Coordinates of C-alpha atoms in Angstrom, one line a residue:
X603 CA 87.3 -28.0 -13.2
X604 CA 84.5 -25.5 -12.5
X605 CA 81.1 -26.0 -14.1
X606 CA 79.8 -23.2 -16.3
X607 CA 76.1 -23.3 -15.4
X608 CA 75.3 -20.8 -18.2
X609 CA 75.6 -23.8 -20.6
X610 CA 73.2 -26.1 -18.6
X611 CA 70.6 -27.5 -21.0
X612 CA 72.7 -27.0 -24.2
X613 CA 74.0 -29.8 -26.2
X614 CA 77.5 -31.1 -25.1
X615 CA 80.3 -30.4 -27.5
X616 CA 81.0 -33.3 -29.9
X617 CA 84.1 -35.3 -29.3
X618 CA 86.7 -35.1 -32.0
X619 CA 87.2 -38.9 -31.7
X620 CA 84.7 -41.2 -33.3
X621 CA 85.9 -44.1 -31.2
X622 CA 84.9 -45.2 -27.7
X623 CA 84.2 -42.7 -25.0
X624 CA 86.9 -42.4 -22.5
X625 CA 86.4 -43.3 -18.8
X626 CA 86.5 -39.6 -17.7
X627 CA 83.9 -38.7 -20.3
X628 CA 81.7 -41.6 -19.2
X629 CA 82.0 -40.5 -15.6
X630 CA 81.1 -36.9 -16.5
X631 CA 78.0 -38.1 -18.4
X632 CA 76.8 -40.2 -15.4
X633 CA 77.5 -37.2 -13.1
X634 CA 75.5 -34.9 -15.3
X635 CA 72.6 -37.3 -15.5
X636 CA 72.6 -37.7 -11.7
X637 CA 72.7 -33.9 -11.2
X638 CA 69.6 -33.4 -13.4
X639 CA 67.7 -36.1 -11.5
X640 CA 68.6 -34.4 -8.2
X641 CA 67.6 -30.9 -9.6
X642 CA 64.3 -32.4 -10.9
X643 CA 63.5 -33.9 -7.5
X644 CA 64.2 -30.6 -5.7
X645 CA 62.0 -28.7 -8.1
X646 CA 59.1 -31.2 -7.6
X647 CA 59.5 -30.9 -3.8
X648 CA 59.4 -27.0 -4.0
X649 CA 56.3 -27.2 -6.2
X650 CA 54.5 -29.5 -3.8
X651 CA 55.3 -27.1 -0.8
X652 CA 54.1 -24.1 -2.8
X653 CA 50.9 -25.9 -3.7
X654 CA 50.1 -26.7 -0.1
X655 CA 50.7 -23.1 1.0
X656 CA 48.5 -21.7 -1.8
X657 CA 45.7 -24.1 -0.9
X658 CA 46.0 -23.3 2.8
X659 CA 45.9 -19.5 2.2
X660 CA 43.1 -19.6 -0.4
X661 CA 40.5 -20.5 2.2
X662 CA 37.5 -21.3 0.1
X663 CA 33.9 -21.8 0.9
X664 CA 32.1 -24.5 2.9
X665 CA 29.7 -26.6 0.9
X666 CA 26.9 -25.2 3.1
X667 CA 25.2 -22.1 1.6
X668 CA 26.4 -18.7 2.7
X669 CA 29.3 -20.0 4.8
X670 CA 32.9 -18.9 4.2
X671 CA 36.1 -20.0 6.0
X672 CA 38.6 -17.4 7.4
X673 CA 42.1 -17.8 8.5
X674 CA 42.4 -15.4 11.5
X675 CA 44.7 -16.2 14.4
X676 CA 42.2 -15.6 17.2
X677 CA 39.1 -15.8 15.1
X678 CA 36.7 -15.6 13.6
X679 CA 37.1 -18.8 11.6
X680 CA 33.7 -18.7 9.8
X681 CA 31.3 -16.2 8.4
X682 CA 27.8 -17.6 7.9
X683 CA 25.2 -15.3 6.2
X684 CA 27.4 -12.3 7.1
X685 CA 27.7 -13.3 10.8
X686 CA 31.2 -14.2 12.1
X687 CA 31.9 -16.9 14.6
X688 CA 34.7 -19.2 15.9
X689 CA 37.1 -17.5 18.4
X690 CA 40.0 -18.7 20.5
X691 CA 39.4 -19.2 24.3
X692 CA 41.7 -16.4 25.4
X693 CA 41.7 -12.7 25.9
X694 CA 42.4 -11.9 22.3
X695 CA 39.6 -14.2 21.1
X696 CA 37.2 -12.6 23.6
X697 CA 38.3 -9.1 22.5
X698 CA 37.7 -9.9 18.8
X699 CA 34.3 -11.4 19.6
X700 CA 33.2 -8.4 21.5
X701 CA 34.1 -6.0 18.7
X702 CA 32.4 -8.2 16.1
X703 CA 29.2 -8.3 18.2
X704 CA 29.0 -4.5 18.0
X705 CA 29.7 -4.5 14.3
X706 CA 27.1 -7.2 13.7
X707 CA 24.4 -5.2 15.4
X708 CA 25.3 -2.3 13.1
X709 CA 24.8 -4.5 10.1
X710 CA 21.5 -5.9 11.4
X711 CA 20.2 -2.4 12.1
X712 CA 20.8 -1.6 8.5
X713 CA 19.0 -4.7 7.3
X714 CA 22.2 -6.0 5.7
X715 CA 22.1 -9.2 7.8
X716 CA 19.3 -11.0 9.7
X717 CA 19.1 -10.3 13.4
X718 CA 17.9 -13.9 13.9
X719 CA 21.3 -15.1 12.5
X720 CA 23.1 -12.8 14.9
X721 CA 20.9 -14.1 17.8
X722 CA 21.6 -17.7 17.1
X723 CA 25.3 -17.3 16.4
X724 CA 26.6 -14.6 18.7
X725 CA 24.2 -14.3 21.6
X726 CA 24.0 -16.4 24.8
X727 CA 21.0 -18.6 25.4
X728 CA 19.7 -16.2 28.1
X729 CA 20.7 -12.6 27.2
X730 CA 20.4 -9.8 29.8
X731 CA 17.7 -7.1 29.6
X732 CA 19.7 -4.4 27.8
X733 CA 21.1 -6.8 25.2
X734 CA 17.6 -8.3 24.6
X735 CA 16.3 -4.8 24.0
X736 CA 18.9 -4.1 21.4
X737 CA 18.1 -7.4 19.7
X738 CA 14.4 -6.4 19.5
X739 CA 15.3 -2.9 18.2
X740 CA 17.5 -4.4 15.4
X741 CA 15.1 -7.1 14.3
X742 CA 13.1 -7.1 11.0
X743 CA 14.8 -4.2 9.4
X744 CA 14.6 -3.4 5.7
X745 CA 17.9 -2.9 4.0
X746 CA 19.0 0.7 4.1
X747 CA 21.1 2.7 1.6
X748 CA 22.7 4.5 4.5
X749 CA 26.0 3.4 5.9
X750 CA 26.9 2.9 9.5
X751 CA 30.3 1.5 10.6
X752 CA 31.6 1.1 14.1
X753 CA 35.4 1.1 14.5
X754 CA 37.1 0.1 17.7
X755 CA 39.6 2.7 18.9
X756 CA 40.5 0.8 22.1
X757 CA 39.6 -2.5 23.7
X758 CA 40.2 -3.3 27.4
X759 CA 39.7 -6.7 29.0
X760 CA 38.2 -5.8 32.4
X761 CA 38.2 -9.4 33.6
X762 CA 38.8 -12.8 32.1
X763 CA 38.2 -16.4 33.0
X764 CA 37.9 -19.6 31.0
X765 CA 34.1 -19.3 30.9
X766 CA 33.4 -15.6 31.1
X767 CA 35.0 -12.3 30.1
X768 CA 34.2 -8.6 30.5
X769 CA 35.3 -6.4 27.6
X770 CA 35.1 -2.6 27.2
X771 CA 35.1 -1.2 23.7
X772 CA 35.7 2.5 23.1
X773 CA 34.6 3.0 19.5
X774 CA 33.8 5.6 16.8
X775 CA 30.6 5.1 14.8
X776 CA 30.5 6.8 11.4
X777 CA 27.3 7.2 9.5
X778 CA 26.7 8.4 6.0
X779 CA 23.2 9.3 4.7
X780 CA 21.4 11.1 1.9
X781 CA 19.4 14.0 3.3
X782 CA 15.8 13.5 2.3
X783 CA 16.8 11.9 -1.0
X784 CA 18.2 15.2 -2.3
X785 CA 21.6 13.9 -3.3
X786 CA 23.3 15.8 -0.5
X787 CA 25.3 13.5 1.7
X788 CA 25.7 14.0 5.4
X789 CA 28.4 12.3 7.5
X790 CA 28.4 12.2 11.3
X791 CA 30.6 10.5 14.0
X792 CA 29.8 9.4 17.5
X793 CA 32.2 8.2 20.2
X794 CA 30.9 5.7 22.7
X795 CA 31.9 3.1 25.2
X796 CA 30.2 -0.3 25.3
X797 CA 30.9 -2.8 28.1
X798 CA 30.1 -6.3 26.9
X799 CA 29.8 -9.4 29.0
X800 CA 30.7 -12.7 27.2
X801 CA 30.3 -16.3 28.2
X802 CA 31.8 -19.4 26.7
X803 CA 28.9 -21.5 25.3
X804 CA 28.7 -24.2 22.7
X805 CA 32.5 -23.9 22.0
X806 CA 32.5 -20.1 21.3
X807 CA 32.2 -16.7 22.9
X808 CA 28.6 -15.4 23.2
X809 CA 27.4 -12.0 24.3
X810 CA 25.5 -12.2 27.6
X811 CA 24.7 -8.6 28.2
X812 CA 26.0 -5.1 27.5
X813 CA 25.8 -1.5 28.7
X814 CA 26.2 1.5 26.4
X815 CA 27.1 5.1 27.0
X816 CA 28.3 8.0 24.8
X817 CA 31.8 9.3 25.1
X818 CA 34.4 10.1 26.0
X819 CA 35.4 12.2 23.0
X820 CA 39.1 12.0 22.0
X821 CA 39.9 15.4 23.4
X822 CA 38.4 14.3 26.8
X823 CA 40.3 11.0 26.8
X824 CA 43.9 12.1 26.6
X825 CA 44.6 11.6 30.3
X826 CA 42.1 9.0 31.5
X827 CA 41.4 8.4 35.2
X828 CA 43.0 5.4 36.9
X829 CA 39.6 3.7 37.2
X830 CA 38.7 4.3 33.5
X831 CA 38.8 1.4 31.0
X832 CA 41.1 3.6 28.9
X833 CA 43.5 3.9 31.8
X834 CA 44.0 0.1 31.9
X835 CA 46.0 -2.2 29.7
X836 CA 44.6 -2.0 26.1
X837 CA 44.5 -4.9 23.7
X838 CA 46.9 -4.4 20.9
X839 CA 47.4 -5.9 17.4
X840 CA 43.9 -5.4 16.0
X841 CA 43.0 -5.9 12.3
X842 CA 39.7 -5.6 10.6
X843 CA 38.2 -6.5 7.2
X844 CA 35.0 -6.0 5.1
X845 CA 32.3 -8.6 4.6
X846 CA 30.0 -7.8 1.7

C-alpha cells in the first residue's frame, strides 16, 4: 500500500478495536519509527554539511589587526592593512600579483594605504631603479579626496619560470577630482602599458622592476603588431573587487 506523505506527522487513526494490536499494525509502527530515525539522521547530516560550507565561505578575519582572509583561486589569500598578498606559483598567480601591484601603487599615491606596507609585502628585496623611484614618489602621501582607479584591460605573460615572470598589463586609469574645490567634478582616463618583472621570494610573487609607457589607445590597438604584447596570448578569467 502506498504511503500518503501528506499525513506525515499527524496522529495515526485510532483502531476500532480496544484489544491487542495486530502483528501487521505492530510492524507498521516499527517501520514508521525506523523511517523517522533515518530521516532525522539525514537531516542532521545535511545540516552539518551546510554549516561547513557556510563557515568556509564566510572567510573571517585573522586575529592580527588589519588582516583579512580571502578565498580567491590564484590569490590573493590575505589583505593586510589594505595590501593584498598570497598568490599561486603559476601564470595566473603572477598575472594577478602584477595587476594588484599597479592598483596598490594607486592606493598609496592617494594616501589610502601606507607605501611602507606595499614595500614590505609586494616588492622584492632589491627593486630596480624605476620601481624604486615609483616607491619614493608614492611614499608619505596625505589621504586625498580624489579617486584614481587602474583597471586591467589585458594581461599578457611575456615569460614565466618557477622563480621569475614578466607580465605586461595594458590598463585604463580613471581619475575623478574636484576642480579647485568648486564642487565641479572632472573625470579623465589614461591608457597605458606597464611591464612588470616579478620574482618568487619568501613564498610569494614580488615586483622586482617595471617600465611604464602611455598607450596604446583602444582605437590604436584593434590590430596589434605581432611583436606587441596585445598580439600575444592574453590571460583570461579576471575578476576584481573593492577593498575599503
